[in-house]
PDB file of C-alpha atoms in Angstrom:
ATOM      1  CA  MET A   1     -17.941  26.020  31.233  1.00 87.00           C
ATOM      2  CA  GLU A   2     -18.096  27.762  27.869  1.00 91.00           C
ATOM      3  CA  THR A   3     -17.526  31.227  29.342  1.00 94.00           C
ATOM      4  CA  GLU A   4     -15.347  30.934  32.434  1.00 96.00           C
ATOM      5  CA  ILE A   5     -12.901  28.225  31.386  1.00 96.00           C
ATOM      6  CA  PRO A   6     -11.980  30.002  28.123  1.00 97.00           C
ATOM      7  CA  ALA A   7     -11.685  33.245  30.117  1.00 97.00           C
ATOM      8  CA  MET A   8      -9.235  31.598  32.524  1.00 98.00           C
ATOM      9  CA  LEU A   9      -7.131  30.037  29.800  1.00 97.00           C
ATOM     10  CA  ARG A  10      -7.082  33.295  27.813  1.00 97.00           C
ATOM     11  CA  ALA A  11      -5.852  35.075  30.947  1.00 98.00           C
ATOM     12  CA  ARG A  12      -3.206  32.374  31.335  1.00 98.00           C
ATOM     13  CA  GLU A  13      -2.009  33.075  27.784  1.00 98.00           C
ATOM     14  CA  GLN A  14      -0.887  36.518  28.944  1.00 96.00           C
ATOM     15  CA  LEU A  15       1.656  34.846  31.249  1.00 96.00           C
ATOM     16  CA  LEU A  16       2.584  31.505  29.706  1.00 98.00           C
ATOM     17  CA  PRO A  17       3.334  30.270  26.177  1.00 97.00           C
ATOM     18  CA  GLU A  18       0.594  27.682  25.599  1.00 97.00           C
ATOM     19  CA  ARG A  19      -2.366  28.589  23.379  1.00 97.00           C
ATOM     20  CA  PHE A  20      -5.807  26.942  23.460  1.00 97.00           C
ATOM     21  CA  THR A  21      -8.821  26.383  21.249  1.00 96.00           C
ATOM     22  CA  PHE A  22     -12.270  25.481  22.596  1.00 96.00           C
ATOM     23  CA  HIS A  23     -14.789  23.060  21.125  1.00 96.00           C
ATOM     24  CA  SER A  24     -18.120  21.775  22.404  1.00 94.00           C
ATOM     25  CA  SER A  25     -20.810  19.199  21.847  1.00 93.00           C
ATOM     26  CA  ARG A  26     -23.990  19.800  23.785  1.00 89.00           C
ATOM     27  CA  MET A  27     -26.256  17.598  25.895  1.00 85.00           C
ATOM     28  CA  ARG A  28     -29.805  18.945  26.211  1.00 81.00           C
ATOM     29  CA  MET A  29     -31.149  20.093  29.571  1.00 75.00           C
ATOM     30  CA  LYS A  30     -33.617  22.898  30.318  1.00 76.00           C
ATOM     31  CA  SER A  31     -34.770  22.339  33.885  1.00 74.00           C
ATOM     32  CA  VAL A  32     -32.341  21.177  36.549  1.00 72.00           C
ATOM     33  CA  THR A  33     -34.295  18.109  37.671  1.00 73.00           C
ATOM     34  CA  LYS A  34     -33.064  14.599  38.394  1.00 73.00           C
ATOM     35  CA  GLU A  35     -34.987  13.220  35.409  1.00 77.00           C
ATOM     36  CA  GLU A  36     -33.482  15.689  32.926  1.00 78.00           C
ATOM     37  CA  LEU A  37     -30.034  15.223  34.427  1.00 79.00           C
ATOM     38  CA  MET A  38     -30.242  11.464  33.895  1.00 79.00           C
ATOM     39  CA  ALA A  39     -31.304  11.957  30.276  1.00 79.00           C
ATOM     40  CA  MET A  40     -28.465  14.421  29.831  1.00 79.00           C
ATOM     41  CA  ASP A  41     -25.901  11.964  31.145  1.00 83.00           C
ATOM     42  CA  ARG A  42     -27.101   9.288  28.722  1.00 85.00           C
ATOM     43  CA  ASP A  43     -26.205  11.695  25.907  1.00 87.00           C
ATOM     44  CA  SER A  44     -22.615  12.136  27.066  1.00 92.00           C
ATOM     45  CA  ASP A  45     -21.279   9.190  25.034  1.00 93.00           C
ATOM     46  CA  ARG A  46     -22.467  10.833  21.825  1.00 94.00           C
ATOM     47  CA  CYS A  47     -20.734  14.077  22.779  1.00 94.00           C
ATOM     48  CA  ALA A  48     -17.445  12.348  23.557  1.00 96.00           C
ATOM     49  CA  LEU A  49     -17.585  10.532  20.228  1.00 96.00           C
ATOM     50  CA  GLU A  50     -18.297  13.719  18.265  1.00 96.00           C
ATOM     51  CA  LEU A  51     -15.484  15.658  19.914  1.00 97.00           C
ATOM     52  CA  SER A  52     -13.017  12.797  19.498  1.00 97.00           C
ATOM     53  CA  ASP A  53     -13.451  13.129  15.720  1.00 96.00           C
ATOM     54  CA  ALA A  54     -11.623  16.463  16.065  1.00 95.00           C
ATOM     55  CA  ARG A  55      -8.783  14.941  18.119  1.00 97.00           C
ATOM     56  CA  MET A  56      -9.042  16.886  21.355  1.00 97.00           C
ATOM     57  CA  ASP A  57      -6.146  17.007  23.831  1.00 97.00           C
ATOM     58  CA  ALA A  58      -8.561  16.972  26.790  1.00 97.00           C
ATOM     59  CA  MET A  59     -12.321  16.853  27.312  1.00 97.00           C
ATOM     60  CA  GLY A  60     -14.362  18.278  30.164  1.00 95.00           C
ATOM     61  CA  TYR A  61     -17.830  17.075  31.139  1.00 92.00           C
ATOM     62  CA  ALA A  62     -19.507  20.294  32.196  1.00 89.00           C
ATOM     63  CA  CYS A  63     -22.399  19.356  34.479  1.00 85.00           C
ATOM     64  CA  LEU A  64     -21.406  18.633  38.074  1.00 85.00           C
ATOM     65  CA  VAL A  65     -24.871  17.741  39.343  1.00 83.00           C
ATOM     66  CA  ALA A  66     -25.602  15.451  36.376  1.00 84.00           C
ATOM     67  CA  ILE A  67     -22.709  13.296  37.569  1.00 88.00           C
ATOM     68  CA  MET A  68     -23.389  13.603  41.285  1.00 88.00           C
ATOM     69  CA  SER A  69     -27.072  12.746  40.909  1.00 84.00           C
ATOM     70  CA  MET A  70     -26.117   9.395  39.348  1.00 84.00           C
ATOM     71  CA  GLY A  71     -24.678   7.985  42.550  1.00 89.00           C
ATOM     72  CA  LYS A  72     -21.664   8.352  44.803  1.00 93.00           C
ATOM     73  CA  GLY A  73     -18.328   8.039  43.046  1.00 93.00           C
ATOM     74  CA  TYR A  74     -19.981   8.053  39.606  1.00 92.00           C
ATOM     75  CA  HIS A  75     -17.409  10.488  38.147  1.00 95.00           C
ATOM     76  CA  ARG A  76     -14.901   7.626  37.998  1.00 95.00           C
ATOM     77  CA  GLU A  77     -17.268   5.440  35.998  1.00 93.00           C
ATOM     78  CA  SER A  78     -18.217   8.313  33.687  1.00 94.00           C
ATOM     79  CA  GLN A  79     -14.618   9.320  33.026  1.00 95.00           C
ATOM     80  CA  ARG A  80     -13.620   5.710  32.334  1.00 96.00           C
ATOM     81  CA  ARG A  81     -16.557   5.085  29.992  1.00 95.00           C
ATOM     82  CA  LEU A  82     -16.154   8.318  28.031  1.00 96.00           C
ATOM     83  CA  HIS A  83     -12.411   7.764  27.704  1.00 97.00           C
ATOM     84  CA  GLU A  84     -13.161   4.314  26.269  1.00 96.00           C
ATOM     85  CA  VAL A  85     -15.442   5.977  23.694  1.00 97.00           C
ATOM     86  CA  THR A  86     -12.503   8.086  22.524  1.00 97.00           C
ATOM     87  CA  VAL A  87     -10.187   5.072  22.474  1.00 98.00           C
ATOM     88  CA  ALA A  88     -12.664   3.118  20.324  1.00 97.00           C
ATOM     89  CA  ASN A  89     -12.688   6.047  17.886  1.00 97.00           C
ATOM     90  CA  GLY A  90      -8.907   5.971  17.591  1.00 97.00           C
ATOM     91  CA  ALA A  91      -8.430   9.208  19.507  1.00 97.00           C
ATOM     92  CA  PRO A  92      -7.636   8.395  23.171  1.00 97.00           C
ATOM     93  CA  THR A  93      -8.347  11.515  25.193  1.00 97.00           C
ATOM     94  CA  PRO A  94      -8.228  12.279  28.925  1.00 96.00           C
ATOM     95  CA  VAL A  95     -11.739  13.045  30.187  1.00 97.00           C
ATOM     96  CA  ILE A  96     -12.362  15.320  33.159  1.00 96.00           C
ATOM     97  CA  THR A  97     -15.702  15.734  34.890  1.00 95.00           C
ATOM     98  CA  SER A  98     -16.446  18.895  36.830  1.00 95.00           C
ATOM     99  CA  ALA A  99     -17.684  16.641  39.644  1.00 95.00           C
ATOM    100  CA  GLY A 100     -14.396  14.786  39.907  1.00 96.00           C
ATOM    101  CA  ALA A 101     -12.452  18.013  39.387  1.00 97.00           C
ATOM    102  CA  LEU A 102     -14.165  19.726  42.320  1.00 97.00           C
ATOM    103  CA  VAL A 103     -13.198  16.855  44.605  1.00 97.00           C
ATOM    104  CA  GLU A 104      -9.650  16.778  43.240  1.00 97.00           C
ATOM    105  CA  GLY A 105      -9.251  20.545  43.560  1.00 98.00           C
ATOM    106  CA  LEU A 106     -10.377  20.553  47.176  1.00 98.00           C
ATOM    107  CA  GLN A 107      -8.052  17.669  47.946  1.00 98.00           C
ATOM    108  CA  ALA A 108      -5.154  19.464  46.234  1.00 98.00           C
ATOM    109  CA  ILE A 109      -5.399  22.412  48.627  1.00 97.00           C
ATOM    110  CA  GLY A 110      -5.841  20.068  51.589  1.00 97.00           C
ATOM    111  CA  ALA A 111      -9.439  21.105  52.328  1.00 98.00           C
ATOM    112  CA  ARG A 112     -11.238  18.689  54.642  1.00 97.00           C
ATOM    113  CA  ARG A 113     -14.111  20.975  55.702  1.00 98.00           C
ATOM    114  CA  VAL A 114     -15.848  23.308  53.242  1.00 98.00           C
ATOM    115  CA  ALA A 115     -18.872  25.558  52.816  1.00 98.00           C
ATOM    116  CA  ILE A 116     -20.598  25.702  49.434  1.00 97.00           C
ATOM    117  CA  ILE A 117     -22.881  27.904  47.329  1.00 97.00           C
ATOM    118  CA  ALA A 118     -25.145  26.097  44.854  1.00 95.00           C
ATOM    119  CA  PRO A 119     -27.933  27.238  42.516  1.00 94.00           C
ATOM    120  CA  TYR A 120     -29.858  23.984  42.882  1.00 90.00           C
ATOM    121  CA  MET A 121     -33.126  23.084  44.521  1.00 87.00           C
ATOM    122  CA  LYS A 122     -32.384  21.896  48.051  1.00 91.00           C
ATOM    123  CA  PRO A 123     -32.820  18.144  47.354  1.00 90.00           C
ATOM    124  CA  LEU A 124     -30.193  18.343  44.589  1.00 88.00           C
ATOM    125  CA  THR A 125     -27.861  20.335  46.828  1.00 92.00           C
ATOM    126  CA  GLN A 126     -28.191  17.543  49.397  1.00 93.00           C
ATOM    127  CA  LEU A 127     -27.129  15.033  46.723  1.00 91.00           C
ATOM    128  CA  VAL A 128     -24.083  17.183  46.006  1.00 93.00           C
ATOM    129  CA  ILE A 129     -23.246  17.403  49.716  1.00 95.00           C
ATOM    130  CA  ALA A 130     -23.570  13.637  50.161  1.00 95.00           C
ATOM    131  CA  TYR A 131     -21.370  13.048  47.112  1.00 95.00           C
ATOM    132  CA  ILE A 132     -18.616  15.382  48.350  1.00 96.00           C
ATOM    133  CA  GLU A 133     -18.755  13.916  51.852  1.00 97.00           C
ATOM    134  CA  ASN A 134     -18.448  10.410  50.408  1.00 96.00           C
ATOM    135  CA  GLU A 135     -15.079  11.569  49.058  1.00 97.00           C
ATOM    136  CA  GLY A 136     -13.911  12.428  52.577  1.00 97.00           C
ATOM    137  CA  ILE A 137     -14.645  16.177  52.577  1.00 98.00           C
ATOM    138  CA  GLU A 138     -17.136  17.491  55.141  1.00 98.00           C
ATOM    139  CA  VAL A 139     -19.608  20.172  54.024  1.00 98.00           C
ATOM    140  CA  ILE A 140     -20.217  22.281  57.122  1.00 98.00           C
ATOM    141  CA  ASP A 141     -22.721  24.693  55.544  1.00 97.00           C
ATOM    142  CA  SER A 142     -24.415  25.445  52.238  1.00 97.00           C
ATOM    143  CA  VAL A 143     -26.571  28.011  50.448  1.00 96.00           C
ATOM    144  CA  SER A 144     -29.141  26.731  47.901  1.00 95.00           C
ATOM    145  CA  LEU A 145     -30.543  29.359  45.523  1.00 95.00           C
ATOM    146  CA  GLU A 146     -33.300  26.961  44.351  1.00 93.00           C
ATOM    147  CA  ILE A 147     -33.213  27.952  40.677  1.00 90.00           C
ATOM    148  CA  HIS A 148     -34.614  25.206  38.444  1.00 83.00           C
ATOM    149  CA  ASP A 149     -34.270  27.017  35.090  1.00 85.00           C
ATOM    150  CA  ASN A 150     -30.846  26.296  33.635  1.00 82.00           C
ATOM    151  CA  LEU A 151     -30.756  29.527  31.599  1.00 86.00           C
ATOM    152  CA  ALA A 152     -31.525  31.547  34.715  1.00 91.00           C
ATOM    153  CA  VAL A 153     -28.597  29.885  36.476  1.00 90.00           C
ATOM    154  CA  GLY A 154     -26.236  30.911  33.677  1.00 90.00           C
ATOM    155  CA  ALA A 155     -27.558  34.467  33.599  1.00 92.00           C
ATOM    156  CA  ARG A 156     -26.613  35.273  37.186  1.00 94.00           C
ATOM    157  CA  ASP A 157     -24.172  38.063  38.027  1.00 95.00           C
ATOM    158  CA  PRO A 158     -20.688  36.506  38.372  1.00 95.00           C
ATOM    159  CA  LYS A 159     -20.001  38.850  41.292  1.00 96.00           C
ATOM    160  CA  ALA A 160     -23.106  37.717  43.225  1.00 96.00           C
ATOM    161  CA  PRO A 161     -21.277  35.028  45.226  1.00 96.00           C
ATOM    162  CA  ALA A 162     -19.129  37.810  46.729  1.00 97.00           C
ATOM    163  CA  GLU A 163     -22.238  38.707  48.769  1.00 96.00           C
ATOM    164  CA  LEU A 164     -23.817  35.257  49.044  1.00 96.00           C
ATOM    165  CA  TRP A 165     -20.859  33.747  50.879  1.00 97.00           C
ATOM    166  CA  LYS A 166     -21.672  35.992  53.851  1.00 96.00           C
ATOM    167  CA  GLN A 167     -24.713  33.770  54.487  1.00 96.00           C
ATOM    168  CA  LEU A 168     -22.419  30.802  55.093  1.00 97.00           C
ATOM    169  CA  ASN A 169     -21.081  29.659  58.425  1.00 96.00           C
ATOM    170  CA  VAL A 170     -17.390  29.336  57.600  1.00 97.00           C
ATOM    171  CA  LYS A 171     -16.098  28.834  61.127  1.00 96.00           C
ATOM    172  CA  GLY A 172     -13.716  25.907  60.943  1.00 96.00           C
ATOM    173  CA  ALA A 173     -13.882  25.749  57.131  1.00 98.00           C
ATOM    174  CA  ASP A 174     -10.719  25.080  55.147  1.00 98.00           C
ATOM    175  CA  ALA A 175     -12.154  26.471  51.903  1.00 98.00           C
ATOM    176  CA  ILE A 176     -15.247  27.978  50.281  1.00 98.00           C
ATOM    177  CA  VAL A 177     -16.842  26.720  47.062  1.00 98.00           C
ATOM    178  CA  ALA A 178     -18.137  29.874  45.361  1.00 97.00           C
ATOM    179  CA  SER A 179     -20.161  27.870  42.848  1.00 95.00           C
ATOM    180  CA  ALA A 180     -20.775  24.126  42.992  1.00 93.00           C
ATOM    181  CA  CYS A 181     -22.056  24.373  39.402  1.00 91.00           C
ATOM    182  CA  VAL A 182     -20.154  25.201  36.220  1.00 91.00           C
ATOM    183  CA  GLN A 183     -23.291  26.855  34.829  1.00 90.00           C
ATOM    184  CA  MET A 184     -23.457  29.462  37.624  1.00 94.00           C
ATOM    185  CA  PRO A 185     -20.862  32.197  37.033  1.00 96.00           C
ATOM    186  CA  SER A 186     -18.562  33.047  39.918  1.00 97.00           C
ATOM    187  CA  LEU A 187     -15.068  33.683  38.537  1.00 97.00           C
ATOM    188  CA  ALA A 188     -15.172  37.426  39.246  1.00 97.00           C
ATOM    189  CA  ALA A 189     -16.160  36.707  42.849  1.00 98.00           C
ATOM    190  CA  VAL A 190     -13.418  34.172  43.639  1.00 98.00           C
ATOM    191  CA  PRO A 191     -10.603  36.658  44.433  1.00 98.00           C
ATOM    192  CA  MET A 192     -13.110  38.951  46.172  1.00 98.00           C
ATOM    193  CA  ILE A 193     -14.234  36.191  48.546  1.00 98.00           C
ATOM    194  CA  GLU A 194     -10.654  35.135  49.202  1.00 98.00           C
ATOM    195  CA  ALA A 195      -9.724  38.704  50.145  1.00 97.00           C
ATOM    196  CA  ALA A 196     -12.766  39.101  52.410  1.00 97.00           C
ATOM    197  CA  SER A 197     -12.725  35.677  54.077  1.00 97.00           C
ATOM    198  CA  GLY A 198      -9.030  34.878  54.263  1.00 97.00           C
ATOM    199  CA  LEU A 199      -9.827  31.363  53.005  1.00 98.00           C
ATOM    200  CA  PRO A 200      -8.972  29.591  49.740  1.00 98.00           C
ATOM    201  CA  VAL A 201     -11.917  29.806  47.326  1.00 98.00           C
ATOM    202  CA  VAL A 202     -12.652  27.481  44.420  1.00 98.00           C
ATOM    203  CA  SER A 203     -15.505  26.890  42.007  1.00 97.00           C
ATOM    204  CA  SER A 204     -16.451  24.011  39.747  1.00 96.00           C
ATOM    205  CA  ALA A 205     -15.049  25.931  36.765  1.00 97.00           C
ATOM    206  CA  VAL A 206     -11.800  26.793  38.562  1.00 98.00           C
ATOM    207  CA  CYS A 207     -11.336  23.153  39.582  1.00 98.00           C
ATOM    208  CA  THR A 208     -12.128  21.917  36.071  1.00 97.00           C
ATOM    209  CA  THR A 209      -9.523  24.288  34.638  1.00 98.00           C
ATOM    210  CA  TYR A 210      -7.012  22.963  37.183  1.00 98.00           C
ATOM    211  CA  ALA A 211      -7.806  19.361  36.196  1.00 97.00           C
ATOM    212  CA  ILE A 212      -7.547  20.113  32.470  1.00 97.00           C
ATOM    213  CA  LEU A 213      -4.145  21.750  32.885  1.00 98.00           C
ATOM    214  CA  LYS A 214      -2.972  18.885  35.087  1.00 97.00           C
ATOM    215  CA  SER A 215      -4.089  16.321  32.509  1.00 97.00           C
ATOM    216  CA  LEU A 216      -2.031  18.193  29.888  1.00 97.00           C
ATOM    217  CA  TRP A 217       1.036  18.339  32.186  1.00 97.00           C
ATOM    218  CA  LEU A 218       0.946  22.141  32.130  1.00 98.00           C
ATOM    219  CA  GLU A 219       1.611  24.607  34.925  1.00 98.00           C
ATOM    220  CA  ARG A 220      -1.596  25.183  36.891  1.00 98.00           C
ATOM    221  CA  ARG A 221      -1.379  28.979  37.022  1.00 98.00           C
ATOM    222  CA  VAL A 222      -4.077  31.493  36.062  1.00 98.00           C
ATOM    223  CA  PRO A 223      -4.167  35.109  37.274  1.00 97.00           C
ATOM    224  CA  ASN A 224      -7.097  36.229  39.453  1.00 97.00           C
ATOM    225  CA  ALA A 225      -8.587  32.734  39.674  1.00 98.00           C
ATOM    226  CA  GLY A 226      -7.902  31.965  43.313  1.00 97.00           C
ATOM    227  CA  ALA A 227      -5.443  29.932  45.346  1.00 97.00           C
ATOM    228  CA  LEU A 228      -5.871  26.644  43.457  1.00 98.00           C
ATOM    229  CA  LEU A 229      -4.640  28.259  40.226  1.00 98.00           C
ATOM    230  CA  SER A 230      -1.909  30.319  41.859  1.00 97.00           C
ATOM    231  CA  GLY A 231       0.780  27.906  40.676  1.00 96.00           C
ATOM    232  CA  ARG A 232       1.358  26.504  44.169  1.00 95.00           C
ATOM    233  CA  TYR A 233      -0.565  23.308  43.415  1.00 96.00           C
TER     234      TYR A 233
END
């Protein structure tokens, strides 16, 4: 979130007039386990409150699996609750979750069947798959890298998904998710996979950027960030 979303919005600034600043409040999480994810989510109210002091125009909750591990459809509850935190602080702010944004982004391009790449241990990937399918999008295949260390996830080569996607069965897929995790870099790989596969390619970070721009009523166009941010949606 803190690397790829600023990179996308900086690239957008080369084409369009809006300018952005980036601010963060952090929830602790070292190992990507269900227990740590639950503790992380409990900390999200504090983060929303702290950021609302600075009067943000939009907030993004950066951990997809923290939301999806809390139960199907939980992004709606989280977004509502965190928005209410900002309202109570006198600074009503739209709140986006990367979990909800991934679903929204796939729906925006009309994807009903997808294949995904995830860094998670397989049980967590299955939670993600079940969550996405509960939103009416079938996951026809997935790759789980089974990395439990959160720092190791963030340290991966952003071009790595350009090779990993070849392990997926994409026959009948409407789109590919290059990274179902905002912590795992993939932005550099998105246009590469699109060129090689002929399919639209998104990531959690790409979809979160789309949702942020939509919430601000701005044109959803970013160069070299894939079909979703081409300006067509």
